[in-house]
Short mmCIF file of C-alpha atoms and ligand atoms in Angstrom, two decimals:
data_model
loop_
_atom_site.label_atom_id
_atom_site.label_comp_id
_atom_site.label_asym_id
_atom_site.label_seq_id
_atom_site.Cartn_x
_atom_site.Cartn_y
_atom_site.Cartn_z
CA MET A 129 -0.15 -0.20 0.13
CA THR A 130 1.62 3.66 -1.17
CA LEU A 131 1.63 5.83 2.05
CA PHE A 132 3.12 8.48 1.06
CA GLU A 133 4.04 9.71 -3.31
CA ALA A 134 5.81 12.89 -4.65
CA GLU A 135 4.80 12.62 -8.21
CA GLN A 136 6.82 15.39 -11.01
CA ILE A 137 8.15 17.59 -8.77
CA ASP A 138 9.88 20.42 -10.25
CA LYS A 139 12.74 22.66 -7.78
CA LEU A 140 14.13 25.41 -9.89
CA PHE A 141 16.87 28.03 -8.19
CA PRO A 142 18.75 30.78 -9.73
CA GLY A 143 20.88 28.68 -12.73
CA VAL A 144 20.26 25.55 -10.95
CA ARG A 145 16.89 22.97 -11.51
CA ALA A 146 17.57 21.63 -9.01
CA LEU A 147 14.39 18.87 -9.77
CA ASP A 148 13.32 17.50 -12.60
CA GLY A 149 9.66 15.74 -12.84
CA VAL A 150 10.89 13.91 -9.53
CA THR A 151 8.26 10.59 -8.47
CA LEU A 152 8.94 8.98 -4.91
CA ARG A 153 7.00 6.15 -3.50
CA LEU A 154 6.89 5.08 -0.14
CA GLU A 155 4.84 1.78 0.64
CA ALA A 156 3.08 1.32 4.24
CA GLY A 157 6.21 -1.37 5.70
CA SER A 158 8.87 -0.98 3.88
CA VAL A 159 12.50 1.16 3.32
CA HIS A 160 13.54 3.31 0.57
CA ALA A 161 16.59 4.58 -0.12
CA LEU A 162 17.59 7.62 -2.35
CA LEU A 163 20.49 7.62 -3.67
CA GLY A 164 22.85 9.91 -5.73
CA GLU A 165 25.50 12.31 -6.09
CA ASN A 166 26.59 15.75 -4.15
CA GLY A 167 24.36 17.94 -5.68
CA ALA A 168 21.68 15.68 -6.92
CA GLY A 169 18.55 17.22 -5.06
CA LYS A 170 17.89 14.20 -2.78
CA SER A 171 18.13 17.16 0.14
CA THR A 172 15.88 19.06 -1.96
CA LEU A 173 13.23 16.73 -2.87
CA ILE A 174 13.29 16.58 1.14
CA LYS A 175 12.83 19.99 2.04
CA VAL A 176 10.07 19.80 -0.55
CA ILE A 177 7.65 17.26 0.75
CA THR A 178 8.19 18.74 4.62
CA GLY A 179 6.77 21.91 2.90
CA LEU A 180 10.42 24.00 3.69
CA TYR A 181 10.56 24.77 -0.05
CA LYS A 182 7.39 25.30 -1.60
CA PRO A 183 7.80 22.80 -5.48
CA ASP A 184 7.14 25.13 -8.58
CA GLY A 185 5.62 21.66 -10.02
CA GLY A 186 4.37 17.99 -8.97
CA ARG A 187 2.31 17.40 -6.30
CA LEU A 188 2.17 15.49 -2.74
CA LEU A 189 -0.45 12.95 -2.35
CA LEU A 190 -0.90 10.75 1.81
CA ASP A 191 -3.22 8.11 1.68
CA GLY A 192 -4.24 9.06 -2.09
CA GLN A 193 -5.50 12.09 -1.00
CA GLU A 194 -3.41 15.84 -2.31
CA VAL A 195 -1.49 17.13 0.21
CA GLN A 196 -0.18 21.29 0.34
CA PHE A 197 2.66 21.92 3.50
CA GLY A 198 3.49 25.27 4.03
CA SER A 199 5.75 24.92 6.55
CA PRO A 200 7.33 22.02 7.84
CA HIS A 201 5.43 22.14 11.62
CA GLU A 202 1.71 20.94 8.81
CA SER A 203 4.13 18.20 7.54
CA ALA A 204 4.67 16.79 10.94
CA SER A 205 0.87 17.38 12.09
CA ALA A 206 0.47 15.16 9.39
CA GLY A 207 2.40 12.97 10.29
CA ILE A 208 6.20 13.18 8.67
CA GLY A 209 9.28 13.07 10.69
CA VAL A 210 12.23 14.08 9.69
CA VAL A 211 15.75 13.89 10.23
CA HIS A 212 17.40 16.55 8.04
CA GLN A 213 20.74 16.84 6.72
CA GLU A 214 22.00 19.75 8.65
CA ARG A 215 21.84 19.56 12.43
CA ASN A 216 18.75 21.78 13.59
CA LEU A 217 19.09 21.49 17.79
CA ILE A 218 18.73 25.10 18.75
CA PRO A 219 21.39 25.59 20.56
CA GLY A 220 20.07 27.54 24.53
CA PHE A 221 18.43 24.03 25.46
CA THR A 222 18.94 20.73 26.73
CA VAL A 223 18.86 17.48 25.16
CA GLY A 224 15.17 16.64 26.42
CA GLU A 225 13.46 19.76 25.31
CA ASN A 226 15.70 19.50 22.18
CA ILE A 227 13.58 16.11 21.58
CA LEU A 228 10.85 16.94 22.78
CA LEU A 229 9.94 20.71 21.66
CA GLN A 230 7.37 19.78 18.71
CA LYS A 231 5.07 18.54 21.86
CA LEU A 232 6.08 19.81 25.12
CA PRO A 233 4.63 17.63 28.06
CA THR A 234 3.08 20.92 29.76
CA SER A 235 1.43 20.40 33.34
CA ARG A 236 -1.61 23.29 34.53
CA GLY A 237 -0.28 26.13 32.27
CA LEU A 238 3.85 25.18 32.47
CA VAL A 239 6.32 23.22 30.95
CA ASP A 240 6.33 19.46 33.14
CA ARG A 241 10.16 19.61 33.31
CA GLY A 242 10.45 15.67 35.41
CA ARG A 243 8.06 14.27 31.98
CA ILE A 244 10.29 16.01 29.83
CA ARG A 245 13.11 14.44 31.42
CA SER A 246 11.71 10.31 31.41
CA GLU A 247 9.91 10.55 27.75
CA ALA A 248 13.30 12.13 26.71
CA ALA A 249 15.37 8.88 28.41
CA ARG A 250 12.81 6.97 27.13
CA TRP A 251 13.70 8.01 23.76
CA LEU A 252 17.16 7.71 23.99
CA GLY A 253 17.44 4.73 25.50
CA GLU A 254 14.64 3.69 22.13
CA LEU A 255 18.66 4.22 20.20
CA ASP A 256 20.71 3.01 23.66
CA LEU A 257 21.96 5.95 24.36
CA ASP A 258 23.09 6.92 27.75
CA ILE A 259 23.09 10.88 27.14
CA ASP A 260 21.61 12.92 30.08
CA PRO A 261 18.29 15.10 28.66
CA ASP A 262 19.21 18.03 31.46
CA LYS A 263 22.72 18.46 29.06
CA PRO A 264 22.94 21.46 26.80
CA VAL A 265 22.71 20.51 23.31
CA THR A 266 26.04 22.92 22.91
CA GLU A 267 27.81 20.22 25.18
CA LEU A 268 27.57 17.43 23.25
CA SER A 269 29.40 15.79 20.25
CA VAL A 270 28.84 16.07 16.39
CA ALA A 271 27.68 12.57 16.42
CA GLN A 272 25.93 12.69 19.44
CA ALA A 273 24.03 15.54 18.23
CA GLN A 274 23.22 13.59 15.55
CA LEU A 275 21.60 10.69 17.38
CA VAL A 276 19.69 13.17 19.34
CA GLU A 277 18.30 14.83 16.20
CA ILE A 278 17.12 11.48 15.74
CA ALA A 279 15.48 10.42 19.02
CA LYS A 280 14.06 13.80 18.55
CA ALA A 281 12.21 12.38 15.29
CA LEU A 282 11.54 9.43 17.01
CA SER A 283 9.19 11.19 19.38
CA VAL A 284 6.88 12.35 16.98
CA GLU A 285 5.95 8.76 16.34
CA SER A 286 5.13 10.08 12.53
CA ARG A 287 3.94 7.34 9.83
CA VAL A 288 6.58 8.18 7.13
CA LEU A 289 10.19 9.12 8.62
CA LEU A 290 12.42 10.98 6.13
CA LEU A 291 16.12 10.79 7.44
CA ASP A 292 18.35 12.56 5.29
CA GLU A 293 21.76 10.98 6.22
CA PRO A 294 21.24 10.27 9.66
CA THR A 295 24.83 8.47 9.88
CA ALA A 296 26.85 10.77 8.18
CA SER A 297 28.62 11.43 11.78
CA ILE A 298 28.02 7.79 14.09
CA THR A 299 30.22 4.48 13.35
CA PRO A 300 28.49 1.28 12.62
CA ASN A 301 27.83 0.90 16.09
CA GLU A 302 25.61 3.54 16.45
CA ALA A 303 24.04 3.31 12.88
CA GLU A 304 23.11 -0.16 14.26
CA ARG A 305 20.70 0.98 17.04
CA LEU A 306 18.65 3.08 14.88
CA PHE A 307 18.54 -0.27 12.40
CA ARG A 308 17.19 -1.49 14.88
CA VAL A 309 14.37 1.14 15.59
CA VAL A 310 13.81 1.75 12.03
CA ASP A 311 13.01 -1.48 11.64
CA LYS A 312 10.37 -1.57 14.36
CA LEU A 313 9.09 0.91 12.52
CA LYS A 314 9.10 -0.72 9.53
CA ASN A 315 7.34 -4.09 11.12
CA ASP A 316 4.42 -1.72 12.50
CA GLY A 317 3.82 -0.62 8.53
CA ARG A 318 5.26 2.87 8.96
CA SER A 319 7.43 4.09 6.17
CA VAL A 320 10.90 5.66 6.03
CA LEU A 321 13.17 7.07 3.22
CA PHE A 322 16.74 7.02 3.84
CA VAL A 323 19.73 8.92 2.38
CA SER A 324 23.18 7.80 2.91
CA HIS A 325 26.45 7.36 0.94
CA LYS A 326 27.91 4.32 2.99
CA LEU A 327 25.96 1.41 0.25
CA GLU A 328 26.90 -0.77 2.80
CA GLU A 329 24.21 0.25 5.41
CA VAL A 330 21.59 0.72 2.61
CA PHE A 331 22.27 -2.50 1.01
CA GLN A 332 21.40 -3.71 4.43
CA ILE A 333 18.50 -1.86 5.46
CA CYS A 334 16.47 -1.17 2.62
CA ASP A 335 14.10 -2.49 0.32
CA THR A 336 13.81 -0.50 -2.62
CA VAL A 337 15.12 2.52 -4.36
CA THR A 338 15.04 5.58 -6.15
CA VAL A 339 17.98 6.83 -8.01
CA LEU A 340 18.72 10.78 -8.76
CA ARG A 341 21.10 12.10 -11.09
CA ASP A 342 21.46 16.15 -11.41
CA GLY A 343 17.86 16.23 -10.11
CA ALA A 344 16.03 13.87 -12.60
CA SER A 345 15.33 10.15 -11.16
CA VAL A 346 17.60 7.96 -13.80
CA LEU A 347 15.47 4.60 -11.56
CA GLU A 348 12.12 4.95 -9.64
CA SER A 349 11.21 2.47 -7.24
CA GLY A 350 13.63 0.12 -7.41
CA ALA A 351 13.82 -3.44 -5.64
CA LEU A 352 17.25 -3.26 -4.28
CA SER A 353 17.68 -7.82 -4.31
CA ASP A 354 17.70 -6.69 -8.51
CA LEU A 355 20.33 -4.32 -8.17
CA THR A 356 24.24 -5.65 -6.53
CA ARG A 357 25.91 -2.12 -5.43
CA ASP A 358 28.14 -1.90 -8.76
CA GLN A 359 25.00 -1.26 -11.08
CA VAL A 360 23.68 1.20 -7.65
CA VAL A 361 26.96 3.56 -8.55
CA ASP A 362 26.74 3.29 -11.96
CA LEU A 363 23.33 4.73 -12.49
CA MET A 364 24.30 7.52 -9.98
CA VAL A 365 27.34 8.36 -11.14
CA GLY A 366 25.60 8.05 -15.27
CA ARG A 367 28.46 6.02 -16.61
CA VAL A 368 31.12 2.40 -15.73
CA HIS A 369 32.79 3.08 -12.73
CA GLU A 370 35.57 1.10 -11.81
CA ALA A 371 37.16 1.05 -7.95
CA LEU A 372 39.40 2.31 -6.22
CA THR A 373 43.04 1.12 -6.09
CA LEU A 374 45.96 3.32 -4.82
CA PRO A 375 49.72 2.06 -5.09
CA ARG A 376 51.46 1.47 -1.66
CA ARG A 377 53.85 4.41 -0.85
CA THR A 378 57.08 4.09 1.51
CA VAL A 379 56.92 5.28 4.82
CA ALA A 380 60.69 5.99 5.91
CA ALA A 381 60.58 4.31 9.90
CA ASP A 382 63.51 6.08 10.87
CA ALA A 383 62.46 9.84 9.99
CA GLU A 384 62.08 12.22 12.39
CA PRO A 385 58.29 12.90 12.82
CA LEU A 386 57.11 15.74 12.07
CA LEU A 387 54.24 15.96 14.79
CA GLU A 388 55.24 13.70 18.09
CA LEU A 389 53.35 13.63 20.90
CA THR A 390 54.63 12.06 24.51
CA GLY A 391 52.46 12.22 27.61
CA VAL A 392 49.22 13.80 26.46
CA GLY A 393 46.49 13.97 29.25
CA THR A 394 43.69 17.00 28.08
CA ALA A 395 41.50 19.05 30.67
CA THR A 396 38.74 16.96 28.08
CA GLY A 397 40.04 13.84 29.95
CA HIS A 398 42.83 11.77 27.67
CA THR A 399 45.69 9.85 30.05
CA ASP A 400 49.25 9.52 28.58
CA VAL A 401 48.88 9.16 24.68
CA ASP A 402 52.20 9.22 22.65
CA LEU A 403 51.79 9.42 18.94
CA LYS A 404 53.70 10.11 15.91
CA VAL A 405 53.58 11.29 12.73
CA ARG A 406 56.09 11.29 9.71
CA PRO A 407 56.66 12.92 7.14
CA GLY A 408 54.63 11.17 4.33
CA GLU A 409 52.49 9.15 6.55
CA ILE A 410 48.78 8.80 6.97
CA VAL A 411 48.29 7.82 10.82
CA GLY A 412 44.49 6.75 11.52
CA LEU A 413 42.85 7.62 14.29
CA TYR A 414 40.17 4.96 14.90
CA GLY A 415 37.84 4.13 18.39
CA LEU A 416 34.02 4.64 18.24
CA VAL A 417 31.76 8.16 19.31
CA GLY A 418 32.76 9.02 22.72
CA ALA A 419 36.76 7.98 21.87
CA GLY A 420 38.38 11.24 22.05
CA ARG A 421 39.42 11.70 18.32
CA SER A 422 37.74 14.70 17.69
CA GLU A 423 39.15 16.20 21.40
CA LEU A 424 42.32 15.34 20.85
CA ALA A 425 42.67 17.15 17.70
CA LYS A 426 41.05 20.36 19.04
CA ALA A 427 43.76 20.12 22.34
CA LEU A 428 46.55 19.77 20.19
CA LEU A 429 45.56 23.55 18.31
CA GLY A 430 45.37 25.05 21.37
CA LEU A 431 41.16 24.91 21.77
CA ASP A 432 41.36 22.99 24.43
CA ARG A 433 43.14 22.98 27.41
CA ILE A 434 46.34 20.56 27.83
CA THR A 435 47.33 19.12 31.46
CA ALA A 436 50.10 17.02 30.77
CA GLY A 437 52.56 15.59 28.24
CA GLU A 438 54.50 17.51 25.70
CA VAL A 439 53.84 17.76 21.86
CA ARG A 440 56.58 18.01 19.10
CA VAL A 441 56.64 19.43 16.50
CA ARG A 442 59.51 18.89 14.21
CA GLY A 443 61.49 18.21 17.43
CA GLN A 444 60.72 21.43 19.00
CA VAL A 445 57.92 21.60 21.99
CA VAL A 446 55.33 23.19 21.13
CA ARG A 447 52.20 25.57 22.69
CA ILE A 448 50.09 26.04 19.31
CA LYS A 449 47.46 28.62 20.38
CA ASN A 450 44.22 28.37 18.13
CA VAL A 451 43.88 27.50 14.28
CA ARG A 452 45.67 30.30 12.92
CA ASP A 453 48.63 30.13 14.99
CA ALA A 454 48.84 26.24 14.12
CA LEU A 455 48.40 27.43 10.46
CA LYS A 456 50.81 30.28 10.44
CA THR A 457 53.70 29.42 12.98
CA TYR A 458 53.47 25.35 12.34
CA LYS A 459 51.94 24.96 9.07
CA ILE A 460 49.42 22.23 10.78
CA GLY A 461 46.17 22.52 8.55
CA TYR A 462 42.74 20.96 10.76
CA VAL A 463 39.86 20.42 8.95
CA THR A 464 37.05 19.72 10.97
CA GLU A 465 34.51 17.67 11.47
CA ASN A 466 32.31 20.32 12.64
CA ARG A 467 32.07 21.55 8.95
CA LYS A 468 28.55 23.79 9.86
CA GLU A 469 29.81 25.55 12.21
CA GLU A 470 33.44 26.23 12.10
CA GLY A 471 34.82 24.81 8.79
CA VAL A 472 32.64 27.24 6.07
CA PHE A 473 31.84 30.55 5.81
CA LEU A 474 28.27 29.83 5.12
CA GLU A 475 27.08 33.75 4.24
CA GLN A 476 29.92 33.68 2.33
CA SER A 477 31.38 32.86 -1.87
CA VAL A 478 32.59 29.81 -2.81
CA ALA A 479 35.36 31.56 -3.52
CA ARG A 480 35.85 33.42 -0.34
CA ASN A 481 36.27 30.22 1.70
CA ILE A 482 38.58 28.53 -0.32
CA ALA A 483 40.73 31.40 -1.09
CA VAL A 484 41.09 32.75 2.80
CA THR A 485 43.47 29.87 3.86
CA VAL A 486 45.98 31.31 1.60
CA TRP A 487 45.73 35.54 0.97
CA ASP A 488 48.71 35.46 3.50
CA ARG A 489 50.32 33.49 0.78
CA LEU A 490 49.21 35.29 -2.00
CA ARG A 491 49.92 38.46 -0.59
CA LYS A 492 53.83 37.44 -0.27
CA ALA A 493 53.32 36.03 -4.49
CA LEU A 494 52.22 39.55 -4.98
CA GLY A 495 55.09 41.22 -3.18
CA HIS A 496 54.75 43.82 -0.31
CA VAL A 497 52.35 45.70 -1.42
CA PRO A 498 51.62 48.22 1.29
CA PHE A 499 48.27 47.96 2.48
CA LEU A 500 46.98 45.10 0.37
CA ARG A 501 43.66 44.43 2.30
CA TYR A 502 42.14 42.50 -0.94
CA VAL A 503 43.27 39.83 -2.78
CA PRO A 504 43.02 40.59 -6.63
CA LYS A 505 40.40 39.27 -7.28
CA LYS A 506 41.92 37.30 -10.80
CA ALA A 507 44.37 36.20 -8.38
CA GLU A 508 41.19 34.46 -6.57
CA THR A 509 39.65 33.10 -9.30
CA ALA A 510 42.58 30.93 -10.51
CA ILE A 511 43.11 28.90 -6.92
CA VAL A 512 38.86 28.88 -7.10
CA ALA A 513 38.66 27.02 -10.71
CA ASP A 514 41.78 24.70 -9.67
CA TYR A 515 40.25 23.59 -6.42
CA VAL A 516 36.40 23.48 -7.84
CA GLU A 517 38.01 21.54 -10.53
CA GLN A 518 39.90 19.18 -8.79
CA LEU A 519 37.42 18.29 -6.48
CA GLY A 520 34.14 18.30 -9.00
CA ILE A 521 32.67 20.86 -6.85
CA ARG A 522 29.07 21.38 -8.30
CA ILE A 523 28.57 25.35 -8.02
CA ALA A 524 26.59 27.47 -10.75
CA SER A 525 29.19 30.11 -9.44
CA PRO A 526 32.17 30.86 -8.01
CA GLU A 527 30.29 33.74 -6.18
CA GLN A 528 27.51 31.20 -5.05
CA LEU A 529 27.11 31.61 -1.48
CA ALA A 530 27.76 27.98 0.54
CA GLY A 531 25.64 28.04 2.54
CA THR A 532 23.46 26.88 -0.52
CA LEU A 533 25.43 24.02 -1.49
CA SER A 534 24.59 20.93 -0.93
CA GLY A 535 25.98 19.80 2.02
CA GLY A 536 28.90 16.89 0.41
CA ASN A 537 29.72 19.97 -2.03
CA GLN A 538 30.07 22.71 1.45
CA GLN A 539 32.71 19.18 2.47
CA LYS A 540 34.35 20.33 -0.17
CA VAL A 541 34.84 23.52 0.33
CA SER A 542 36.21 22.93 3.41
CA LEU A 543 39.06 20.55 1.99
CA ALA A 544 39.80 23.21 -0.44
CA LYS A 545 40.56 25.48 1.67
CA TRP A 546 43.08 23.75 3.58
CA LEU A 547 44.12 22.36 0.48
CA ALA A 548 45.43 25.54 -0.75
CA ALA A 549 46.78 26.65 2.10
CA LYS A 550 50.02 24.37 1.62
CA THR A 551 50.64 23.35 5.08
CA GLU A 552 53.33 20.78 5.94
CA ILE A 553 51.14 19.36 8.86
CA LEU A 554 47.80 18.01 8.15
CA ILE A 555 45.34 16.92 10.50
CA ILE A 556 42.09 15.56 8.77
CA ASP A 557 38.42 14.48 11.18
CA GLU A 558 36.08 12.56 9.06
CA PRO A 559 36.59 13.85 5.23
CA THR A 560 34.54 12.34 4.03
CA VAL A 561 31.16 12.11 5.83
CA GLY A 562 28.98 12.71 3.51
CA ILE A 563 30.67 12.48 0.40
CA ASP A 564 29.81 10.14 -2.87
CA VAL A 565 31.56 7.53 -3.75
CA ARG A 566 33.19 8.94 -6.80
CA THR A 567 34.18 12.15 -4.91
CA LYS A 568 35.31 10.24 -2.40
CA ASP A 569 38.06 8.87 -4.87
CA ALA A 570 38.84 12.18 -5.69
CA PHE A 571 39.51 13.02 -2.42
CA HIS A 572 41.60 9.47 -1.24
CA THR A 573 43.72 10.24 -3.92
CA LEU A 574 44.21 13.85 -2.80
CA ILE A 575 45.13 12.90 0.43
CA TRP A 576 47.53 10.29 -0.62
CA ASP A 577 49.17 12.86 -3.23
CA LEU A 578 49.69 14.95 -0.40
CA ALA A 579 51.24 12.10 1.89
CA ALA A 580 53.48 10.81 -1.18
CA ASN A 581 55.31 14.66 -1.25
CA GLY A 582 56.06 14.06 2.56
CA LEU A 583 53.18 15.91 3.96
CA ALA A 584 52.71 14.72 7.41
CA ILE A 585 48.48 13.70 7.89
CA LEU A 586 46.79 12.92 10.66
CA LEU A 587 43.47 10.91 10.03
CA ILE A 588 40.32 10.62 12.04
CA THR A 589 37.95 8.49 10.17
CA SER A 590 35.34 6.04 11.46
CA ASP A 591 34.46 4.80 7.74
CA LEU A 592 36.83 1.86 8.08
CA PRO A 593 37.11 0.92 4.59
CA GLU A 594 38.39 4.45 4.33
CA MET A 595 41.12 3.79 6.94
CA ILE A 596 41.68 0.93 4.93
CA THR A 597 42.70 2.76 1.78
CA LEU A 598 44.66 5.06 3.43
CA ALA A 599 46.11 4.90 6.60
CA ASP A 600 50.11 3.49 7.32
CA ARG A 601 49.33 3.05 10.56
CA VAL A 602 46.07 2.23 12.80
CA VAL A 603 46.21 3.76 16.36
CA VAL A 604 42.92 2.89 17.95
CA MET A 605 41.39 5.14 20.72
CA ARG A 606 39.29 4.07 23.37
CA ASP A 607 37.85 5.80 26.45
CA HIS A 608 40.50 8.90 25.90
CA ARG A 609 43.62 6.43 26.15
CA VAL A 610 45.84 4.55 23.31
CA ARG A 611 45.34 1.10 23.37
CA GLY A 612 47.16 -0.29 20.49
CA GLU A 613 48.57 0.20 17.07
CA VAL A 614 48.06 -2.63 13.89
CA ALA A 615 49.95 -1.87 10.51
CA ASN A 616 48.12 -1.49 8.11
CA ASP A 617 47.97 -4.33 5.57
CA HIS A 618 45.56 -3.40 3.34
CA ASP A 619 43.30 -6.32 4.19
CA TYR A 620 39.66 -5.26 5.32
CA ASP A 621 38.98 -8.85 6.90
CA THR A 622 42.55 -9.15 9.67
CA MET A 623 42.14 -5.32 9.86
CA SER A 624 38.79 -5.10 10.45
CA GLN A 625 39.30 -8.15 13.24
CA GLN A 626 42.10 -6.44 14.75
CA VAL A 627 41.06 -2.93 15.04
CA ILE A 628 37.80 -4.31 16.90
CA ARG A 629 39.95 -7.14 19.26
CA LEU A 630 41.53 -3.03 20.48
CA ILE A 631 38.44 -1.30 20.73
CA HIS A 632 36.73 -3.76 22.42
CA ALA A 633 39.75 -5.34 24.63
CA GLU A 634 39.12 -4.82 28.32
CA ARG A 635 36.65 -3.06 28.42
CA THR A 636 35.80 -1.26 31.58
CA THR A 637 33.04 1.48 30.51
CA ALA A 638 29.69 1.22 28.21
CA ALA A 639 30.05 3.23 25.00
N1 ATP B 105 19.34 27.30 -1.04
C1 ATP B 105 19.52 26.63 -2.33
N2 ATP B 105 19.87 27.96 -3.05
C2 ATP B 105 20.45 27.46 -4.25
N3 ATP B 105 20.79 26.30 -4.15
C3 ATP B 105 20.00 25.27 -3.78
C4 ATP B 105 19.44 25.38 -2.44
N4 ATP B 105 19.59 24.63 -2.28
C5 ATP B 105 19.90 23.51 -2.87
N5 ATP B 105 20.05 24.30 -3.93
C6 ATP B 105 20.99 23.69 -5.51
O1 ATP B 105 20.73 22.21 -5.39
C7 ATP B 105 21.16 20.77 -5.65
C8 ATP B 105 20.90 19.88 -5.34
O2 ATP B 105 21.13 20.15 -3.66
P1 ATP B 105 20.66 18.91 -2.33
O3 ATP B 105 21.31 19.53 -1.26
O4 ATP B 105 19.49 18.98 -2.80
O5 ATP B 105 21.95 18.06 -3.18
P2 ATP B 105 21.61 16.94 -2.05
O6 ATP B 105 21.60 15.98 -3.27
O7 ATP B 105 21.55 16.65 -1.45
O8 ATP B 105 23.14 16.17 -2.10
P3 ATP B 105 24.70 16.24 -1.14
O9 ATP B 105 24.60 14.71 -0.96
O10 ATP B 105 25.68 16.87 -1.40
O11 ATP B 105 24.08 16.05 0.55
C9 ATP B 105 22.42 21.89 -5.83
O12 ATP B 105 23.40 22.33 -6.91
C10 ATP B 105 22.72 22.63 -4.88
O13 ATP B 105 23.90 23.59 -5.19
MG1 MG B 106 22.04 16.79 0.62
#
C-alpha cells in the first residue's frame, strides 16, 4: 500500500534545476533508499516534501489524497517526521527540550520538567544512548548531536520518517542501534526514506530504491534485491565506475616525526597519549564515538587545554594557541568534522571560502604591496577554479554562497580551503562524511598525494574502508587513551578484526 507519493516534482533555484519531474513512492512497511551524488537533489526533495520549500511543479499525496504543506509544522502534524542533513538543535536548550520541542509536555499550563526528562530518556533509550536529558546540547559531540536529532524525529511517532544522511557522523556501532529502530518502525507498517552515501547500509536496511542524477530520477522504486552495488554506483555516476586502487607508499621509519605527542593529557580527559606522525605518513586514529579522537585534535590545536606531557612539532616542544597560530606558525592545517559551525563560512561565497587560508601566501607572492588588504580578484579566481575542478565542486558560480551548496559540496569547499593553504602537517577529521562514491575516490587520491609529497597526516575517520585505503598505521583509541596500534596490511578482514579487538579489549565502561 502506498502511504506517500511525491509526483513529478520540479524545483528551480537561480542557475540550477534542482529537481526535474521527480516521482517518489513510499510504501507502508518498507524502507526506501534515495540515492545520488552530491548535489543530485536528495535534500531538496526532502525539503519540498516537508514544506520547507515550495515546489515549482508536481504534487504530494498522503494516503492517496493531495496535500500541500505550507511549513514543516504542517507536515509534522500530518505525520511526516524528518531528520535533516544539517543539524537543527537549538543551542539554548537541553537535550530533553530539543527532543520534545514539537510537543513539550505541560501540566497546568507550565512546561513539565519531570516529564520532559522521562519521555526524552525513553527515546534516548530506544537508541541505547546514555546521554543526560538535562545536558545542554552545546556540550554534545557532533555524533551525539546527530543521535539526539534522530531521537527527536522518533518522538513525533510519525507514519512517514524521512532520514537525510542520519548516519553520516556516527560509527557503525551507533548506526546499528538506529537500524534496529528502523526495523521496528517497518514491522509496524510505517514508511521510512533513507538517504546515505554508505551503500553497505543501504543494502542492509532498504527494500527499494530511487536514484537521482542531476535532479532527475534515473531509477524509480527499483527493488534493491535485483541490483548489485556496482550497478547502483553506475546509475548514480552515469557511467561505469572503476573501484579505486592506490599504490602503496613507503614511509621512512627512521625519519624524525613532524608531529609527536608524548604522555599527553588534556582537560577533556585524555591520559598518557603517545603518537608520532612522520613526513609522508598517514596515521589513522580510530575509535567509537566518544573515544576522544576529535577532542585530542582540538587540544592539539589549542582549542582545549593540555594538562600533561609534550607536543613536539619538527622536534621542538610547542604550545599552539589556536587554529590560526597552527597554520601561520607551524604550518598545521585542521579540517574540522564540524563543518557547519567551524568549517565553512556559510554566508560567504565559495570563492572567498577557498581563498581565505591563502591570502597571506597570495599577498607575499604578489610582492609586499603596502596596505594591500584585498587579494586581486583574478588571483583568487584562478586558485578557486583549480580546486573546483579537482574536487568536482558543483556550483552555479564561484560567487554562490557556500550555505546554498548541497551538504557534500560544502564539505568539498572545507577541504579545498586547507589543500590550498599548503600545510606540512594536516589533521583531518572525518574528511568524507556525506561525500558520494566518486568524490570520495577523488578525496582519497588527493590525501594520498599529499602524503606522497611528504606531508604528515593525522586522519580521524569512522569509515573503516577509508582507513584501510589510506592509513599506514591505525592507532586505536578508547576512553581517551591509546589502546594499541595496527600496521595496515590492506586486508579488510584481518584489519577490521584487529581494530575491533583493540576497541573491545579489557573494556571497562559502556560507550
Ligand atoms: N537554497 C538554495 N539555493 C540555491 N541553490 C540550492 C539551494 N539548495 C540547494 N541548491 C542546489 O540544488 C542542487 C541540489 O542540492 P541538494 O542539497 O538537494 O543535493 P543532495 O543530493 O542532497 O546532495 P548531498 O549528497 O551533497 O547532500 C545543488 O546544485 C545545490 O547547490
Ligand atoms: Mg543532501
